[in-house]
Coordinates of C-alpha atoms in Angstrom, one line a residue:
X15 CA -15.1 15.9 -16.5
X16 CA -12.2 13.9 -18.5
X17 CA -11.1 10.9 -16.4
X18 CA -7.5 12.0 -14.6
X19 CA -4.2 11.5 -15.6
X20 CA -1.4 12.0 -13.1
X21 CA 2.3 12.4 -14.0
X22 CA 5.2 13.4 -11.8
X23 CA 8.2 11.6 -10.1
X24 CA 9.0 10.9 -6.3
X25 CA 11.9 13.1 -5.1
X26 CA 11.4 11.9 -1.6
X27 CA 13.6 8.6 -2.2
X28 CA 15.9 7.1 -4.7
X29 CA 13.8 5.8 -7.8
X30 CA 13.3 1.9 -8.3
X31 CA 14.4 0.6 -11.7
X32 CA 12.2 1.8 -14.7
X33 CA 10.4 -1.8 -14.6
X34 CA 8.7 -1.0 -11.1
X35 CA 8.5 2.8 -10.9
X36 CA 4.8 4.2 -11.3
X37 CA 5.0 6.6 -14.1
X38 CA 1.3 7.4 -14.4
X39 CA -2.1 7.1 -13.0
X40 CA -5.3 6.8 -14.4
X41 CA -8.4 7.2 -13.3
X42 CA -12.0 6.1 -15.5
X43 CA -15.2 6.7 -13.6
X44 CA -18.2 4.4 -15.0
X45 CA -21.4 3.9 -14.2
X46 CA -22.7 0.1 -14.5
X47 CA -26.3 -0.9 -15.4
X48 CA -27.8 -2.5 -12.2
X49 CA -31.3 -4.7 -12.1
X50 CA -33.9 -3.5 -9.7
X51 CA -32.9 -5.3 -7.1
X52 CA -34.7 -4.7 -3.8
X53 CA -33.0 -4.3 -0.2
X54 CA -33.5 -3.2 3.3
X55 CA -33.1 0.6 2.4
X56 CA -35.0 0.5 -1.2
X57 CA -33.8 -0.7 -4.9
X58 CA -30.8 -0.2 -7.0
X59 CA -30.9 2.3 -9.2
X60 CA -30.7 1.6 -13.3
X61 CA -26.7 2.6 -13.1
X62 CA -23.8 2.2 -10.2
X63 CA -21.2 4.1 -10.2
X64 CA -17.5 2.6 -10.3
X65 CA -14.1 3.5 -10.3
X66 CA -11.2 2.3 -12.8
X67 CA -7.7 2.3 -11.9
X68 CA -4.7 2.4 -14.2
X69 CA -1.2 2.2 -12.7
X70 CA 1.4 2.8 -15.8
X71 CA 5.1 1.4 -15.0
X72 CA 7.8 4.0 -16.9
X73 CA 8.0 0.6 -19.1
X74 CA 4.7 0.9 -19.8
X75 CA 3.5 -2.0 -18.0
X76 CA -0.5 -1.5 -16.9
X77 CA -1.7 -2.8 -14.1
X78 CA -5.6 -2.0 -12.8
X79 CA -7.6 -2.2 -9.9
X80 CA -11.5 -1.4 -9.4
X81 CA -13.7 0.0 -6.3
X82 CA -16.8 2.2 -5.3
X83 CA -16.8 5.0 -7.8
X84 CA -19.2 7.1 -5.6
X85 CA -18.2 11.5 -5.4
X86 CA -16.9 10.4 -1.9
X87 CA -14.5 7.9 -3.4
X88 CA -13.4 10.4 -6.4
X89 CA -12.7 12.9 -3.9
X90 CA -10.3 10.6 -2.2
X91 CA -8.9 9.0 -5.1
X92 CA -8.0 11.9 -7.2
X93 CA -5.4 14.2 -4.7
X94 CA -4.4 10.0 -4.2
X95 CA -3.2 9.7 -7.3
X96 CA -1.3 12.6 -7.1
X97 CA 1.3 11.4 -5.0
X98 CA 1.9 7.6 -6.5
X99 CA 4.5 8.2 -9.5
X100 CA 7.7 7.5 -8.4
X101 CA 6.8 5.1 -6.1
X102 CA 8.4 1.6 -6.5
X103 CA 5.4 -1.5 -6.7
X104 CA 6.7 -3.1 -4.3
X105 CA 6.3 -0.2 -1.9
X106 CA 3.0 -1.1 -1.3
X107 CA 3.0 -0.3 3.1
X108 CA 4.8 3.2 1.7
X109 CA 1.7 4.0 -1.0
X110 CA -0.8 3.0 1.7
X111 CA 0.5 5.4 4.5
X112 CA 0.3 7.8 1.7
X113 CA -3.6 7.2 1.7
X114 CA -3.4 9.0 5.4
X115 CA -2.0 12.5 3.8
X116 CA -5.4 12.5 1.6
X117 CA -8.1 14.9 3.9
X118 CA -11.7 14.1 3.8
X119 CA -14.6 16.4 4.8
X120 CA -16.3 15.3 7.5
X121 CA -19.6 16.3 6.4
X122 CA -19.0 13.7 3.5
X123 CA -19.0 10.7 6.2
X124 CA -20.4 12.0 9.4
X125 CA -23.6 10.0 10.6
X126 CA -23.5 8.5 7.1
X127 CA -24.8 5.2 6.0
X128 CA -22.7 3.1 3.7
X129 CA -26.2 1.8 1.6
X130 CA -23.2 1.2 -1.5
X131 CA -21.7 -1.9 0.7
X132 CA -24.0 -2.0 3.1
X133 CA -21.4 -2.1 6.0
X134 CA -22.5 -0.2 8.8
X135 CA -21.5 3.3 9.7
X136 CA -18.8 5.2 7.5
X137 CA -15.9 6.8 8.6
X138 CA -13.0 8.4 7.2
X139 CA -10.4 5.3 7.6
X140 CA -13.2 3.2 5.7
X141 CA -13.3 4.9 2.5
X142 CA -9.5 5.6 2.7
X143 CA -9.2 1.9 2.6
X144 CA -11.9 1.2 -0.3
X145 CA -10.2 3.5 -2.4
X146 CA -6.7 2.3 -1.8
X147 CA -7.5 -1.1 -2.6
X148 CA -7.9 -0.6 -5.8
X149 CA -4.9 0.9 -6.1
X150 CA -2.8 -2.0 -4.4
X151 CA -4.5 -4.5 -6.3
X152 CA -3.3 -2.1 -9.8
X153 CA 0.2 -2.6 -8.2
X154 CA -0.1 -5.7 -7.6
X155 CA -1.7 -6.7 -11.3
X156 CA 1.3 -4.4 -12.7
X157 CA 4.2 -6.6 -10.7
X158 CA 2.7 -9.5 -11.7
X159 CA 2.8 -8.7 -15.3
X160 CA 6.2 -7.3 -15.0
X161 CA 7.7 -10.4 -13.0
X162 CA 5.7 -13.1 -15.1
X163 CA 3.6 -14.1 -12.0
X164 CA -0.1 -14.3 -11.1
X165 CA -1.0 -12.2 -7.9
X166 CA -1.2 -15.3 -6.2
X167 CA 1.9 -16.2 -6.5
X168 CA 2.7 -12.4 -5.1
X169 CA 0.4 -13.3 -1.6
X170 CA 2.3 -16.7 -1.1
X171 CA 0.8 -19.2 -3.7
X172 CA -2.7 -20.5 -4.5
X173 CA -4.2 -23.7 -2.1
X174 CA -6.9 -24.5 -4.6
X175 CA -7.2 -24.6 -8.3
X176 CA -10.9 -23.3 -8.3
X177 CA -13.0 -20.8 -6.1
X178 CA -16.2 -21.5 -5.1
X179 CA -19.5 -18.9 -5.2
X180 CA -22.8 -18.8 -4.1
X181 CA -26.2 -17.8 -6.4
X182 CA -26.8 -14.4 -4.4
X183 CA -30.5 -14.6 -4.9
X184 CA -32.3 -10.8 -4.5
X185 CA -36.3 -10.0 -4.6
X186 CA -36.5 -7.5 -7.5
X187 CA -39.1 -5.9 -9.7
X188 CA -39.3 -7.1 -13.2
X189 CA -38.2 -3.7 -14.6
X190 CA -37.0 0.2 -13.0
X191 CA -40.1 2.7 -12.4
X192 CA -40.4 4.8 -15.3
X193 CA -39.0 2.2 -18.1
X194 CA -35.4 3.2 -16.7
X195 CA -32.2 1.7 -17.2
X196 CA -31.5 -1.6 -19.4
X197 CA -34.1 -4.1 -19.9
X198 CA -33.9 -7.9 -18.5
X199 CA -34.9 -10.9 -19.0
X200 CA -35.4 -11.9 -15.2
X201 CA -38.9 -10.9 -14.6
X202 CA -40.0 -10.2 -11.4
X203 CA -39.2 -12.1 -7.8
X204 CA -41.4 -11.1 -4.7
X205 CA -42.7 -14.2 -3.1
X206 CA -41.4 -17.8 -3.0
X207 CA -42.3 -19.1 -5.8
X208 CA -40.6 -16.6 -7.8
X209 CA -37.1 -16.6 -6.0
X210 CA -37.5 -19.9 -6.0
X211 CA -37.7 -19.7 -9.8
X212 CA -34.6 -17.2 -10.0
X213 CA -32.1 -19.7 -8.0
X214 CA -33.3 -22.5 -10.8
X215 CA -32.4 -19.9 -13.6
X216 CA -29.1 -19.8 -11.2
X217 CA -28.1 -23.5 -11.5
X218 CA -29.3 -23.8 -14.6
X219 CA -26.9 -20.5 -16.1
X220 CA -24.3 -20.9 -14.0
X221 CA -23.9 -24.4 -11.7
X222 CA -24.4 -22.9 -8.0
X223 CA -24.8 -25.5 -5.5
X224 CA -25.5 -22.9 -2.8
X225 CA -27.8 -19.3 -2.4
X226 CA -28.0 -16.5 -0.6
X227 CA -31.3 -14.4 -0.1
X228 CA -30.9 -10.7 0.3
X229 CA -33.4 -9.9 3.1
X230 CA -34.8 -6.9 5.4
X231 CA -37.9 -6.4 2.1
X232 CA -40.8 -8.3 3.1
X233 CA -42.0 -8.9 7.1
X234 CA -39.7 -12.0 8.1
X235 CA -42.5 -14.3 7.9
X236 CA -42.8 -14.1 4.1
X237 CA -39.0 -14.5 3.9
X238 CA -38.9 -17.4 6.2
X239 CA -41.0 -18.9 3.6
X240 CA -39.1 -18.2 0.5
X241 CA -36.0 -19.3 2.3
X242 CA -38.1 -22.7 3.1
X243 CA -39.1 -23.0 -0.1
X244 CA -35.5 -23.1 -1.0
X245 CA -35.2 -26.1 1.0
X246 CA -37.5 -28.0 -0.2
X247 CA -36.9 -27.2 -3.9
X248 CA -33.2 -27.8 -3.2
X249 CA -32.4 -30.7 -0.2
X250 CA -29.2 -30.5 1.2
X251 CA -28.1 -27.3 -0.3
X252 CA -26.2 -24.5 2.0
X253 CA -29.1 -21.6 2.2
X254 CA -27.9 -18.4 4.2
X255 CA -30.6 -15.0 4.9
X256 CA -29.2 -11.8 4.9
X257 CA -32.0 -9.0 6.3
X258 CA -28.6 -6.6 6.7
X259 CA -29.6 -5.5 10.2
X260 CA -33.1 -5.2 9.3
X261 CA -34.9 -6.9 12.4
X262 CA -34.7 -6.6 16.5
X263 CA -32.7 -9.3 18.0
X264 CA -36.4 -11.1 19.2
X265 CA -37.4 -10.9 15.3
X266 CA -33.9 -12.4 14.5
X267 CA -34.1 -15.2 17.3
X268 CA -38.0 -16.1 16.1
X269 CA -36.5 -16.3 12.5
X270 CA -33.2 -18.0 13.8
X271 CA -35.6 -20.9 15.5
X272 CA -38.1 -21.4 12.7
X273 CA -34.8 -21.7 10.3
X274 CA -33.0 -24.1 12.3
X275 CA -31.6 -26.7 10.8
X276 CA -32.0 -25.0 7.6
X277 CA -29.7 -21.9 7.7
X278 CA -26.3 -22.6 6.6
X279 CA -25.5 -19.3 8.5
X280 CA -27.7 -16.0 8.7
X281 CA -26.2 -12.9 8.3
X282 CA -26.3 -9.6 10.2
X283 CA -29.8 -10.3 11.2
X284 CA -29.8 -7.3 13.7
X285 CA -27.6 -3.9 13.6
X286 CA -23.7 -3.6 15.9
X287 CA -22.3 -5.8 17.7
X288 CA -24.0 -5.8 20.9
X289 CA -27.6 -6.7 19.2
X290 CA -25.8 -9.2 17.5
X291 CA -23.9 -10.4 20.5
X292 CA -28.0 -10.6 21.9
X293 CA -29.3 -12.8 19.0
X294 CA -26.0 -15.3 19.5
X295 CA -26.5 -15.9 23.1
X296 CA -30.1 -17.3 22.1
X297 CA -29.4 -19.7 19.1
X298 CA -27.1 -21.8 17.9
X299 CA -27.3 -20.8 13.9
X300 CA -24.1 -19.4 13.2
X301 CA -24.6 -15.7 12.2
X302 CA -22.3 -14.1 9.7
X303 CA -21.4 -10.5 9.0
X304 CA -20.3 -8.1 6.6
X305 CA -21.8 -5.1 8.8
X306 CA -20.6 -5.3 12.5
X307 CA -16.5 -6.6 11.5
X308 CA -15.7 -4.4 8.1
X309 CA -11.8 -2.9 10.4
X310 CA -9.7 -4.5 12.6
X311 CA -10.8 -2.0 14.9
X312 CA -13.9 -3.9 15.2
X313 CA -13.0 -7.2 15.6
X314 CA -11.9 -7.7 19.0
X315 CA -15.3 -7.0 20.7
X316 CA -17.1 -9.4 18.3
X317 CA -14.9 -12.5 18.9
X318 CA -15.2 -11.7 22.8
X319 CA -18.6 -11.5 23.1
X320 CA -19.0 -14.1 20.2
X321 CA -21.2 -12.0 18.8
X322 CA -20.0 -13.6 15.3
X323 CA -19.5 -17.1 14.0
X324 CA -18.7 -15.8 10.4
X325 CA -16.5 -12.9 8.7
X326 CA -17.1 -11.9 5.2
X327 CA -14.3 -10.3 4.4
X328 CA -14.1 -7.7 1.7
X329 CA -10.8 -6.7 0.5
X330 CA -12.4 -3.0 -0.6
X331 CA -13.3 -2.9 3.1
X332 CA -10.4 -4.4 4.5
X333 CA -7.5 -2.1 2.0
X334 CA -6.8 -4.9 -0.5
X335 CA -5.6 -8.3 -1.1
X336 CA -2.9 -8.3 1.6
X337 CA -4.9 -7.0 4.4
X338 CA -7.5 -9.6 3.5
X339 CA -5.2 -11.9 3.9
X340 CA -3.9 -11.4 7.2
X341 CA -7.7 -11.1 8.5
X342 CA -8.0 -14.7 7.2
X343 CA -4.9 -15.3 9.5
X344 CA -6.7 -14.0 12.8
X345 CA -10.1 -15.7 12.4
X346 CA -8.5 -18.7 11.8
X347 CA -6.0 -17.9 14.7
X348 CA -9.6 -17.6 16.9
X349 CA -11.6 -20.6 15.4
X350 CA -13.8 -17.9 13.1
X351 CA -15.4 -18.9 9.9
X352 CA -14.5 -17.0 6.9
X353 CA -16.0 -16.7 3.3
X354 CA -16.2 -13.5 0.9
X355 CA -19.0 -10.3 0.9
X356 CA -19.4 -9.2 -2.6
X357 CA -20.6 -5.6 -3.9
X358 CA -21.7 -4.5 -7.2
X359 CA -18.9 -4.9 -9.2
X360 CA -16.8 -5.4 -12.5
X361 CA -14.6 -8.3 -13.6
X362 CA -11.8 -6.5 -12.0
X363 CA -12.5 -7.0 -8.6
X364 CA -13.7 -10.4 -9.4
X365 CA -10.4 -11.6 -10.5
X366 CA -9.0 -9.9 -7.2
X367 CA -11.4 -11.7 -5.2
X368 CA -10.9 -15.4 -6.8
X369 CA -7.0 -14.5 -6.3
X370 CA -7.0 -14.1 -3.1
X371 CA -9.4 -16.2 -2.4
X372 CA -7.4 -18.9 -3.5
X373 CA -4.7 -18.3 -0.9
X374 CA -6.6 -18.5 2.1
X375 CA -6.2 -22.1 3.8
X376 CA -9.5 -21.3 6.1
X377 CA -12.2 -20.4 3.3
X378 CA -14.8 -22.0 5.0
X379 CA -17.7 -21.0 2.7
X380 CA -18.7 -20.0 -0.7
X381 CA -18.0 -16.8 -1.1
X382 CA -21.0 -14.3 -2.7
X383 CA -20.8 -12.7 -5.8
X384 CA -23.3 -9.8 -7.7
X385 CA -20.8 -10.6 -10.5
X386 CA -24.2 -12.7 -12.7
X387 CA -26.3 -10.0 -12.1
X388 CA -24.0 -7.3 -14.1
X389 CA -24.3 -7.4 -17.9
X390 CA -21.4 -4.4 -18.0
X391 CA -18.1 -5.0 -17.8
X392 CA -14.9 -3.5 -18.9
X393 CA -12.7 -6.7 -19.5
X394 CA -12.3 -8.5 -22.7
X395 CA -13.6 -11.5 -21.6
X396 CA -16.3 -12.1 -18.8
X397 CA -15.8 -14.3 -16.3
X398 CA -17.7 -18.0 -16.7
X399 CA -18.6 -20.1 -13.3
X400 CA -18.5 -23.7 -14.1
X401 CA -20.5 -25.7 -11.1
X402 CA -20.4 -22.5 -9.0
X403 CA -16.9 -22.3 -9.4
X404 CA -14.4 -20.0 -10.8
X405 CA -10.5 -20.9 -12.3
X406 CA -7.7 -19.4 -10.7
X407 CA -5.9 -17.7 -13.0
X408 CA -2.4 -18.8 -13.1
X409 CA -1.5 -15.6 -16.5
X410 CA 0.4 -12.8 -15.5
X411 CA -1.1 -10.9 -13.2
X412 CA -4.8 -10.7 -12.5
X413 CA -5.1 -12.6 -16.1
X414 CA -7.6 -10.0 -17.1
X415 CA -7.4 -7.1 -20.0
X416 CA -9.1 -3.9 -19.9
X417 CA -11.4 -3.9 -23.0
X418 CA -10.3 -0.1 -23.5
X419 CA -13.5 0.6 -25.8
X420 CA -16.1 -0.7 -23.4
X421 CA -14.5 1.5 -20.7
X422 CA -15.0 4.1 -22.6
X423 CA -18.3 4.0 -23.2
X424 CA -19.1 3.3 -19.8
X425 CA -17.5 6.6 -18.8
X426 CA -19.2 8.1 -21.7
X427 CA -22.7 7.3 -19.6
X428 CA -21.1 8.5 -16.7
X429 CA -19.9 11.9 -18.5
X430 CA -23.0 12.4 -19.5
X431 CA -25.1 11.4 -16.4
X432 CA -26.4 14.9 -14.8
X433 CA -25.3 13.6 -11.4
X434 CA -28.3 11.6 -10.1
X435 CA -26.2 8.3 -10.9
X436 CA -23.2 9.6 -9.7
X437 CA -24.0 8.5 -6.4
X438 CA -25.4 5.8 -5.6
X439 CA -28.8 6.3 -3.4
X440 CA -31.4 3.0 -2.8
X441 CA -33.9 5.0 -1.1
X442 CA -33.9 7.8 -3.8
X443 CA -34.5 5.1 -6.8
X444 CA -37.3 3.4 -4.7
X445 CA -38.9 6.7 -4.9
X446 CA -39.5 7.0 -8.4
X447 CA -41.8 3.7 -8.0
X448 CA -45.4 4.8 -8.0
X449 CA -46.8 4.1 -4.4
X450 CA -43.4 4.7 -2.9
X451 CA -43.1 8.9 -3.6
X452 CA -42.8 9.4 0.3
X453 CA -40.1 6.4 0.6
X454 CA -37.4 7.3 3.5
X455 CA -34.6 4.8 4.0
X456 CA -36.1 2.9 7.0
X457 CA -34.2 3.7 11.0
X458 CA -32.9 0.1 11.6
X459 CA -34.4 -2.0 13.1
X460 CA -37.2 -2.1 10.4
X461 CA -38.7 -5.5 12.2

């Protein structure tokens, strides 16, 4: 179907000045080549679904936001976007309430997996809030533009010139079953010596002074050993393991006490907050999540029960840049580490991510980022890291341009995708890989 364009005005209220009204909405569906990168619940697939926002001003003034582009994301966004023109920018609480009038079928979320962001259990209020923060940070790229100011000037000013990421380091087959999807030049990673390889292709492209292994593939001995190969191929670098729930908390104490003294942090080494709560008691590696804390809802229990040492925030999870920011405010308030969880994303979200990470005082670690892993993109120029690190923009604005061609093309492949890509579904690409046919996402624990 043709990618939506919503046009109406607000009767509700009087209307802001031309400058800050929404006129128009737009929304581009794409679908993103992905590597075969393996996980606890299978591999990607060859393409990932995204979503493109477009906020127009009655000026004309553009501004765009990016999340999850998944049918359960559409169906939210689209009735969503009905109701935004004539809405002033700044009315950024009143177009977030507005998310609440959108209705959701239950069937879409109930005893669902989020394998997208690998965050737990959905619910209705979750993918209400990945869906309207891309459309706060589209009103938030558009008042930037119209006032002459970068969004971090909008959240309170930046603290730090430059933003700091970590090589997110993934075992991966050197190509999709079946010759699918775009070819690489990464080969294959599935022991030590071959991640070990991929984090030196890392530093060497891009300057990252710290890694992240995505666990949960391999039995935790053969990942204890990649991630102590790290070590000794890079002394004194922050490592961190990430098995996303993947093991008991005995596995995740075994692994805790053979990593010791090695782990910068390991995250979400067992599933909810009461295993997690378990594995803390026993070891004093800080564990990290982007799993058990993805609402506020959720956080009270794991500060009590210390169950966490480490938030990732997400501002797709968390509603956007604001919301982000005031969960910065409370783990800081409670003596709780913070860095950034990442996703398979665009440029977009990248430049939201190094804004707002720029405001936050407490950014305790390198945040993660897929963003090297992605050859598509639908800005006119990519992102470069320099030493691991990103440039806050100080342009109008995100300081990024829709490359209006590229998007195009990219919903062109999702136009004419006959729906298997649409959504996106780890344990249904893993079983197109010969050996694998009778693949079933795994019932967590897995270890």
């Amino acid at each position: 179907m043709p990618r939506q364009t919503t046009r109406q005005t607000h009767q509700d209220s009087p209307l802001p000045a031309p400058e800050l009204t929404i006129a128009e909405v737009r929304l581009t569906p794409v679908l993103i080549a992905d590597p075969p990168l393996l996980n606890v619940h299978g591999v990607h697939q060859p393409y990932t679904p995204r979503l493109v926002v477009e906020i127009v001003t009655a000026d004309g003034v553009t501004g765009i936001g990016e999340t999850y582009g998944d049918t359960k994301y559409l169906d939210i966004a689209r009735p969503y976007a009905e109701l935004l023109p004539g809405r002033s920018l700044y009315d950024l609480n009143g177009i977030a309430a507005l998310a609440q009038q959108v209705g959701i079928d239950d069937t879409q979320v109930e005893n669902a997996v989020d394998v997208g962001g690998l965050r737990g259990v959905q619910t209705a209020d979750k993918l209400r809030l990945s869906v309207y923060s891309a459309f706060e940070v589209a009103c938030l790229d558009a008042l930037g533009k119209v006032r002459g100011l970068p969004v971090h000037a909008l959240l309170g000013g930046k603290v730090r010139d430059t933003v700091e990421y970590s090589a997110y380091l993934f075992y991966r087959w050197a190509a999709h079953p079946d010759g699918a999807g775009e070819p690489d030049t990464w080969g294959e990673a599935v022991d030590p010596a071959g991640i070990v390889a991929q984090a030196r292709r890392f530093v060497d492209d891009h300057g990252f002074t710290s890694f992240k292994l995505k666990g949960g593939v391999f039995p935790p001995d053969q990942e204890i050993a990649a991630v102590q190969a790290l070590a000794e191929a890079f002394p004194g670098h922050p490592l961190r393991l990430d098995p996303n729930g993947g093991w008991t908390p005995e596995t995740s104490l075994k692994v805790a006490a053979e990593l010791a003294g090695v782990l910068e942090y390991l995250e979400d080494p067992a599933t909810g907050t009461p295993d997690m709560a378990t594995v803390s008691a026993g070891t004093d590696v800080p564990l990290a999540t982007n799993m058990c804390v993805t609402t506020v809802g959720e956080i009270r229990e794991a500060f009590r029960t210390d169950a966490v040492q480490v938030v990732l925030s997400d501002h797709h999870y968390w509603g956007g840049l604001r919301a982000t920011r005031e969960l910065a405010a409370i783990c800081r308030t409670f003596g709780v580490g913070l860095s950034m969880h990442s996703n398979t994303h665009l440029g977009i979200s990248l430049a939201a991510m190094t804004h707002v990470a720029a405001t936050v005082p407490n950014l305790d670690y390198a945040c993660d980022s897929h963003y090297p892993w992605q050859t598509d993109d639908v800005i006119t120029t990519r992102h470069v890291f320099t030493d691991g690190h990103l440039p806050v923009s100080d342009a109008p604005g995100l300081g990024v341009e829709l490359d209006r061609d590229r998007l195009a093309e990219l919903h062109r492949r999702w136009l004419d995708d006959d729906g298997t890509m649409r959504d996106r579904d780890d344990a249904a690409a893993m079983r197109k890989a010969e050996g694998y046919e009778n693949w079933t996402s795994p019932v967590l624990p897995r270890w």
